[in-house]
């Protein structure tokens, strides 16, 4: 089956006004993603895609008002005065893709570090030699707010060329209170522009502030400062989530817990970096905290993965980082068999995953991580939306936000096949092209 054709939703309820401000018509396929969650035992079942051949989407303002076959949408909404019409002939129309794990608010590049790693240096060795997160922290601290904002906006624009309409962006390159707050402010300003839908995450426990690292007791002071001083200051910039790097190269569960508990009391759910290099109990912590997501997961026990699945924690896999570091890819098939819902993200960052290409992560996932193409689509749409605690994103259905991408693909199966290219003919955010 080519993707479960479904009945038309074009017919409006009696008494409702039949107007649209935007019509997307004649799509080879509309991939609504309005189907059931993928079943790990039947990963190729296309029902989750809710695919409509010769499909169309009608939008009124910032919301979707109808999804169905072109002839039905045309009949009901075709006469809407002043509606913008997009001809999606030969294209796949899908929910705007969602990149739910990025560090896209950064400056500077670390190409030399990459070159050193190619010559055999480990990530830890390049970090000890003045590279690593500390080098990005220096670049960000030295920059003006405008420069950070411009760099982020430029990256989000390139991400839109791949069909990405929602991006989560983390702080974590300030590490002192002042710069962490400045980063969150830059993210908030870019969010206000509305060009891309942006979620902001406060990530103070990313690495120890280089100014404190070599001081006696500096690490303990830093960890305490993150929850006692940096968190209260950060809340003024209205972050959506809190994050911490729970790993052998980051912070222990005991170090992360006070920050996460104080943040939870202030209403912030957690998204955590877990098990990139070693399993130090981060998956169990994510489950206990009812975290929105736990991300990386190269090293996670069966028990940890099952605990996450039972607690509804989305697993976000970041193949770009494993690829760049020359590490084995996260084993998505194993995590699916343990019951986990899987999202894919770029981890866009200058050290370990300097990519802005989310569909490329789907290519890695289907070729090297054991996901089916259907599960990969879910991992770019519904799963990341759930990790952002939103059910009106990542899906094309009546009432959802009109975040849509029109991709130059003949069929949904071509998404991970045509790797590396910029695919989007149009991206639409909140009904605006
Ligand atoms: Zn990350």
Coordinates of C-alpha atoms and ligand atoms in Angstrom, one line a residue:
X1 CA 0.0 0.0 0.0
X2 CA 1.3 3.4 -0.9
X3 CA 0.2 5.2 2.2
X4 CA -3.3 4.7 3.2
X5 CA -5.6 7.1 1.3
X6 CA -8.1 8.6 3.6
X7 CA -11.5 10.2 3.3
X8 CA -11.7 13.8 2.4
X9 CA -12.0 16.3 5.2
X10 CA -13.0 19.2 2.9
X11 CA -16.6 19.4 3.9
X12 CA -17.0 22.2 6.5
X13 CA -19.4 21.9 9.4
X14 CA -22.9 23.4 8.8
X15 CA -23.0 27.1 9.7
X16 CA -19.2 27.7 9.5
X17 CA -17.8 30.4 7.1
X18 CA -16.2 28.8 4.1
X19 CA -13.2 31.0 3.4
X20 CA -9.5 30.4 3.2
X21 CA -6.6 32.8 3.1
X22 CA -4.2 30.2 1.6
X23 CA -4.8 27.2 -0.6
X24 CA -2.1 24.6 -1.4
X25 CA -3.4 22.5 -4.3
X26 CA -2.6 19.6 -6.6
X27 CA 0.1 18.0 -4.4
X28 CA 1.3 14.6 -5.7
X29 CA 0.7 13.6 -2.1
X30 CA -0.3 15.3 1.1
X31 CA 1.5 13.6 3.9
X32 CA -0.8 14.6 6.8
X33 CA 0.9 12.5 9.5
X34 CA -2.6 12.3 11.0
X35 CA -2.4 8.5 11.4
X36 CA -1.8 6.2 14.3
X37 CA 1.7 6.1 15.9
X38 CA 4.0 3.7 14.1
X39 CA 3.9 0.1 15.4
X40 CA 7.5 -1.1 16.1
X41 CA 6.5 -4.7 15.0
X42 CA 5.2 -3.4 11.6
X43 CA 7.5 -0.5 10.9
X44 CA 6.8 -0.3 7.2
X45 CA 3.0 0.1 7.6
X46 CA 2.3 3.4 6.0
X47 CA -0.9 4.2 8.0
X48 CA 0.9 6.8 10.2
X49 CA 1.5 9.0 7.2
X50 CA -2.2 9.5 6.5
X51 CA -1.3 10.1 2.9
X52 CA -3.7 11.8 0.4
X53 CA -2.9 11.5 -3.3
X54 CA -3.7 14.6 -5.4
X55 CA -4.2 16.4 -2.1
X56 CA -4.7 19.9 -0.9
X57 CA -4.7 22.0 2.3
X58 CA -6.8 25.0 3.0
X59 CA -5.7 27.6 5.6
X60 CA -7.6 30.4 7.2
X61 CA -5.3 32.8 9.1
X62 CA -2.7 30.8 11.0
X63 CA -4.8 27.5 11.2
X64 CA -5.6 24.7 8.9
X65 CA -9.3 24.6 8.0
X66 CA -9.4 21.6 5.6
X67 CA -7.2 18.8 4.3
X68 CA -8.4 16.6 1.5
X69 CA -8.4 15.9 -2.2
X70 CA -7.8 18.8 -4.5
X71 CA -11.1 18.6 -6.2
X72 CA -13.0 18.7 -2.9
X73 CA -11.0 21.6 -1.4
X74 CA -11.3 23.5 -4.7
X75 CA -15.1 23.0 -4.7
X76 CA -15.5 24.2 -1.1
X77 CA -12.8 26.9 -0.8
X78 CA -11.8 27.8 -4.4
X79 CA -13.9 31.0 -4.4
X80 CA -12.3 32.4 -1.3
X81 CA -11.7 36.1 -2.1
X82 CA -8.0 37.1 -2.1
X83 CA -6.8 33.6 -1.1
X84 CA -3.1 32.9 -2.0
X85 CA -2.9 29.8 -4.2
X86 CA 0.1 27.6 -4.2
X87 CA 0.3 25.0 -7.0
X88 CA 2.1 22.0 -5.5
X89 CA 2.1 19.9 -8.7
X90 CA 4.8 17.3 -8.6
X91 CA 5.5 17.9 -4.9
X92 CA 4.9 16.4 -1.5
X93 CA 3.1 18.6 1.0
X94 CA 3.8 17.8 4.6
X95 CA 3.8 19.3 8.0
X96 CA 6.7 21.7 8.5
X97 CA 9.6 19.6 9.8
X98 CA 10.6 20.0 13.4
X99 CA 14.2 20.0 14.6
X100 CA 13.8 19.6 18.4
X101 CA 17.5 19.6 19.4
X102 CA 19.9 22.3 18.2
X103 CA 22.5 24.6 19.6
X104 CA 22.0 27.0 16.7
X105 CA 22.7 30.2 18.7
X106 CA 26.5 30.1 18.3
X107 CA 29.4 32.0 16.7
X108 CA 32.7 30.8 15.5
X109 CA 33.6 27.6 13.8
X110 CA 35.6 24.6 15.0
X111 CA 36.8 23.2 11.7
X112 CA 40.4 22.9 12.9
X113 CA 39.2 20.7 15.8
X114 CA 37.5 18.5 13.3
X115 CA 40.8 18.3 11.3
X116 CA 42.6 17.3 14.5
X117 CA 40.1 14.6 15.2
X118 CA 40.6 13.3 11.6
X119 CA 44.3 13.0 12.5
X120 CA 43.5 10.9 15.5
X121 CA 42.8 13.3 18.4
X122 CA 39.8 12.4 20.6
X123 CA 37.1 14.9 21.5
X124 CA 38.4 15.0 25.1
X125 CA 42.0 15.8 23.8
X126 CA 40.9 18.6 21.6
X127 CA 38.8 20.0 24.5
X128 CA 41.8 19.8 26.8
X129 CA 43.9 21.7 24.2
X130 CA 41.5 24.7 24.4
X131 CA 39.0 23.6 21.8
X132 CA 35.6 22.1 22.6
X133 CA 32.7 24.0 24.1
X134 CA 35.1 26.5 25.8
X135 CA 36.2 27.9 22.4
X136 CA 32.6 28.6 21.4
X137 CA 32.0 30.1 24.8
X138 CA 34.9 32.6 24.1
X139 CA 33.4 33.5 20.7
X140 CA 29.9 34.0 22.1
X141 CA 31.0 36.1 25.1
X142 CA 33.0 38.4 22.8
X143 CA 30.1 38.9 20.4
X144 CA 27.4 41.6 20.5
X145 CA 23.7 40.5 20.9
X146 CA 23.0 41.6 17.3
X147 CA 25.7 39.3 16.0
X148 CA 24.4 36.3 17.8
X149 CA 20.9 37.1 16.6
X150 CA 22.0 37.5 13.0
X151 CA 23.9 34.2 13.1
X152 CA 20.8 32.4 14.5
X153 CA 18.5 33.9 11.9
X154 CA 20.8 33.0 9.0
X155 CA 20.9 29.4 10.2
X156 CA 17.1 29.2 10.6
X157 CA 16.7 30.5 7.1
X158 CA 19.0 27.8 5.7
X159 CA 17.0 25.2 7.8
X160 CA 13.8 26.4 6.2
X161 CA 15.3 25.5 2.8
X162 CA 15.1 21.9 4.0
X163 CA 11.5 22.3 5.0
X164 CA 12.1 22.9 8.7
X165 CA 9.6 25.3 10.2
X166 CA 10.1 24.7 14.0
X167 CA 13.5 24.7 15.7
X168 CA 14.4 24.2 19.4
X169 CA 17.5 26.3 20.3
X170 CA 19.5 26.0 23.4
X171 CA 21.7 28.4 25.4
X172 CA 24.8 26.8 26.9
X173 CA 27.5 28.8 25.2
X174 CA 27.5 31.5 27.8
X175 CA 28.0 29.5 31.0
X176 CA 28.2 32.6 33.1
X177 CA 24.8 34.1 34.2
X178 CA 25.1 37.3 32.0
X179 CA 25.9 35.5 28.8
X180 CA 23.4 32.7 29.3
X181 CA 20.7 35.3 29.7
X182 CA 21.9 37.2 26.6
X183 CA 21.7 34.0 24.6
X184 CA 18.2 33.3 25.7
X185 CA 17.3 36.9 24.9
X186 CA 18.7 36.5 21.4
X187 CA 16.6 33.3 20.9
X188 CA 13.5 35.1 22.2
X189 CA 14.0 38.0 19.8
X190 CA 14.5 35.7 16.8
X191 CA 11.3 33.8 17.9
X192 CA 9.4 37.1 17.9
X193 CA 10.3 37.6 14.3
X194 CA 8.0 34.7 13.5
X195 CA 10.0 33.5 10.4
X196 CA 10.6 30.2 12.1
X197 CA 8.7 28.8 15.1
X198 CA 11.3 28.7 17.8
X199 CA 11.4 27.0 21.2
X200 CA 14.0 28.0 23.7
X201 CA 15.9 25.8 26.1
X202 CA 18.0 27.0 29.0
X203 CA 21.1 24.7 29.1
X204 CA 23.4 26.0 31.9
X205 CA 24.9 22.5 32.8
X206 CA 26.6 22.1 29.4
X207 CA 30.2 22.4 30.5
X208 CA 31.9 24.0 33.5
X209 CA 32.5 27.7 33.1
X210 CA 36.1 27.9 31.9
X211 CA 36.7 30.8 34.4
X212 CA 35.9 28.4 37.3
X213 CA 37.2 25.1 36.0
X214 CA 40.7 25.3 37.2
X215 CA 39.9 27.0 40.6
X216 CA 39.7 24.8 43.7
X217 CA 36.1 24.0 44.3
X218 CA 35.2 25.7 41.0
X219 CA 33.1 22.9 39.7
X220 CA 30.9 22.8 42.8
X221 CA 30.6 26.6 42.7
X222 CA 29.5 26.4 39.1
X223 CA 26.9 23.7 39.6
X224 CA 25.4 25.6 42.6
X225 CA 25.5 29.0 40.7
X226 CA 23.5 27.4 37.8
X227 CA 20.5 26.7 40.0
X228 CA 20.8 29.5 42.6
X229 CA 21.7 32.4 40.4
X230 CA 21.6 31.6 36.6
X231 CA 18.2 29.9 36.6
X232 CA 16.3 32.8 38.4
X233 CA 17.9 35.3 36.0
X234 CA 17.1 33.1 32.9
X235 CA 13.4 32.8 33.8
X236 CA 13.0 36.5 32.9
X237 CA 13.7 35.5 29.2
X238 CA 10.9 32.9 29.3
X239 CA 12.6 29.7 28.2
X240 CA 10.3 26.8 27.3
X241 CA 12.5 24.0 28.7
X242 CA 15.6 23.3 30.8
X243 CA 18.4 21.0 29.7
X244 CA 21.5 19.4 31.3
X245 CA 24.3 17.3 29.9
X246 CA 24.1 14.1 31.9
X247 CA 27.2 12.1 30.9
X248 CA 30.7 11.1 31.9
X249 CA 32.1 14.2 30.1
X250 CA 29.3 16.4 31.5
X251 CA 27.5 16.2 34.9
X252 CA 26.4 13.5 37.2
X253 CA 22.7 12.8 38.1
X254 CA 23.4 14.2 41.6
X255 CA 24.8 17.4 40.1
X256 CA 21.9 17.9 37.7
X257 CA 19.1 17.1 40.1
X258 CA 18.9 20.4 42.1
X259 CA 18.8 22.5 38.9
X260 CA 16.1 20.3 37.3
X261 CA 14.0 20.3 40.4
X262 CA 14.1 24.0 40.8
X263 CA 13.3 24.5 37.1
X264 CA 10.4 22.1 37.4
X265 CA 9.0 24.1 40.3
X266 CA 9.2 27.1 38.0
X267 CA 7.2 25.2 35.3
X268 CA 10.1 24.1 33.0
X269 CA 10.1 20.6 31.7
X270 CA 13.4 18.9 31.0
X271 CA 15.0 17.8 27.8
X272 CA 18.3 16.1 28.7
X273 CA 21.6 15.1 27.0
X274 CA 21.9 11.4 27.9
X275 CA 24.4 8.7 27.2
X276 CA 26.4 10.2 24.3
X277 CA 29.6 8.8 25.7
X278 CA 28.6 6.7 28.7
X279 CA 25.6 5.5 30.7
X280 CA 25.6 7.4 34.0
X281 CA 21.9 7.0 34.7
X282 CA 20.5 9.8 32.6
X283 CA 17.7 7.8 31.1
X284 CA 16.4 6.8 34.5
X285 CA 16.6 10.4 35.6
X286 CA 14.7 11.5 32.6
X287 CA 12.0 9.0 33.4
X288 CA 11.8 10.0 37.0
X289 CA 11.5 13.7 36.1
X290 CA 8.9 12.9 33.4
X291 CA 11.2 14.8 31.0
X292 CA 9.9 15.9 27.6
X293 CA 12.9 14.1 26.0
X294 CA 16.2 12.4 26.5
X295 CA 18.6 12.9 23.6
X296 CA 21.6 11.1 22.1
X297 CA 21.1 7.7 23.7
X298 CA 24.1 6.0 22.2
X299 CA 24.7 4.4 25.6
X300 CA 21.6 3.5 27.4
X301 CA 20.6 0.3 29.2
X302 CA 17.5 -1.7 28.3
X303 CA 16.1 -0.9 31.7
X304 CA 16.8 2.9 31.2
X305 CA 15.2 2.8 27.7
X306 CA 12.1 0.9 29.1
X307 CA 11.8 3.4 31.9
X308 CA 11.8 6.3 29.4
X309 CA 9.2 4.6 27.3
X310 CA 6.9 3.9 30.3
X311 CA 7.2 7.5 31.4
X312 CA 6.4 8.8 27.8
X313 CA 9.8 10.4 27.4
X314 CA 10.6 10.9 23.7
X315 CA 14.0 9.7 22.6
X316 CA 15.7 12.1 20.3
X317 CA 18.5 10.6 18.2
X318 CA 21.3 12.8 16.8
X319 CA 23.1 10.9 14.1
X320 CA 25.0 14.0 12.9
X321 CA 27.1 14.0 16.1
X322 CA 27.9 10.3 15.9
X323 CA 28.8 10.7 12.2
X324 CA 31.1 13.7 12.8
X325 CA 32.8 12.0 15.8
X326 CA 33.2 8.7 13.9
X327 CA 31.2 6.9 16.6
X328 CA 28.7 4.1 16.1
X329 CA 25.2 5.4 15.2
X330 CA 22.6 5.2 17.9
X331 CA 20.6 1.9 17.6
X332 CA 17.2 3.2 16.8
X333 CA 15.8 -0.3 16.1
X334 CA 16.7 -1.5 19.5
X335 CA 15.1 1.5 21.2
X336 CA 12.0 1.1 19.1
X337 CA 11.8 -2.6 20.2
X338 CA 12.0 -1.4 23.8
X339 CA 8.9 0.8 23.3
X340 CA 10.5 4.2 22.8
X341 CA 9.0 6.9 20.5
X342 CA 11.9 8.2 18.4
X343 CA 12.5 11.7 17.0
X344 CA 15.5 12.8 14.9
X345 CA 17.3 16.1 15.2
X346 CA 20.4 17.7 13.8
X347 CA 22.1 18.7 17.1
X348 CA 23.3 21.7 15.0
X349 CA 26.4 22.9 16.8
X350 CA 29.9 24.0 15.8
X351 CA 31.8 21.2 17.6
X352 CA 30.2 17.8 16.8
X353 CA 27.4 18.4 14.3
X354 CA 27.8 21.5 12.2
X355 CA 24.8 20.6 9.9
X356 CA 21.5 22.4 9.3
X357 CA 20.0 19.6 7.3
X358 CA 17.3 17.7 9.2
X359 CA 16.2 15.4 6.3
X360 CA 19.8 14.2 6.0
X361 CA 19.3 12.8 9.6
X362 CA 16.4 10.7 8.2
X363 CA 18.8 9.3 5.6
X364 CA 21.3 8.2 8.3
X365 CA 18.4 6.8 10.3
X366 CA 17.0 4.5 7.6
X367 CA 20.4 3.4 6.2
X368 CA 22.4 3.0 9.4
X369 CA 20.1 3.1 12.5
X370 CA 17.3 0.7 11.5
X371 CA 14.3 3.0 11.3
X372 CA 11.8 2.5 8.5
X373 CA 11.0 5.5 6.2
X374 CA 7.6 5.8 7.9
X375 CA 9.3 5.9 11.4
X376 CA 11.7 8.5 10.0
X377 CA 8.8 10.7 8.9
X378 CA 7.3 10.3 12.3
X379 CA 10.7 11.3 13.8
X380 CA 10.7 14.6 11.9
X381 CA 7.1 15.6 12.7
X382 CA 4.9 14.0 15.3
X383 CA 7.5 12.7 17.7
X384 CA 9.5 16.0 18.0
X385 CA 6.1 17.9 18.3
X386 CA 5.3 15.7 21.2
X387 CA 8.7 16.3 22.7
X388 CA 7.8 20.0 22.5
X389 CA 4.5 19.2 24.2
X390 CA 2.5 20.4 21.2
X391 CA -0.2 18.5 19.4
X392 CA -1.0 21.3 16.9
X393 CA 2.4 21.0 15.2
X394 CA 3.9 18.3 13.1
X395 CA 0.5 17.3 11.7
X396 CA -1.8 18.5 8.9
X397 CA -5.3 18.4 10.4
X398 CA -8.2 20.8 10.9
X399 CA -7.3 23.1 13.8
X400 CA -3.6 22.5 13.7
X401 CA -1.2 25.5 13.1
X402 CA -0.6 26.0 9.4
X403 CA 3.1 25.1 9.4
X404 CA 3.6 23.4 6.1
X405 CA 6.4 22.4 3.7
X406 CA 6.1 21.9 0.0
X407 CA 9.0 19.5 -0.8
X408 CA 10.3 18.9 -4.3
X409 CA 9.8 15.1 -4.0
X410 CA 7.7 12.8 -6.2
X411 CA 6.6 10.7 -3.2
X412 CA 7.1 10.4 0.5
X413 CA 9.5 7.5 0.0
X414 CA 12.0 9.9 -1.6
X415 CA 12.6 11.9 1.5
X416 CA 15.7 10.0 2.8
X417 CA 16.6 8.8 -0.8
X418 CA 17.4 12.2 -2.2
X419 CA 19.9 13.0 0.5
X420 CA 21.8 16.3 1.0
X421 CA 19.7 18.5 -1.3
X422 CA 17.7 21.5 -0.2
X423 CA 14.2 20.2 -0.8
X424 CA 11.7 22.9 0.0
X425 CA 9.8 24.7 -2.7
X426 CA 7.9 26.6 -0.1
X427 CA 7.8 26.7 3.7
X428 CA 4.8 28.2 5.5
X429 CA 4.8 29.2 9.1
X430 CA 1.5 30.1 10.7
X431 CA -0.2 30.5 7.3
X432 CA 2.5 32.8 6.0
X433 CA 4.9 31.8 3.2
Ligands
LIG1 ZN1 23.2 18.7 22.0

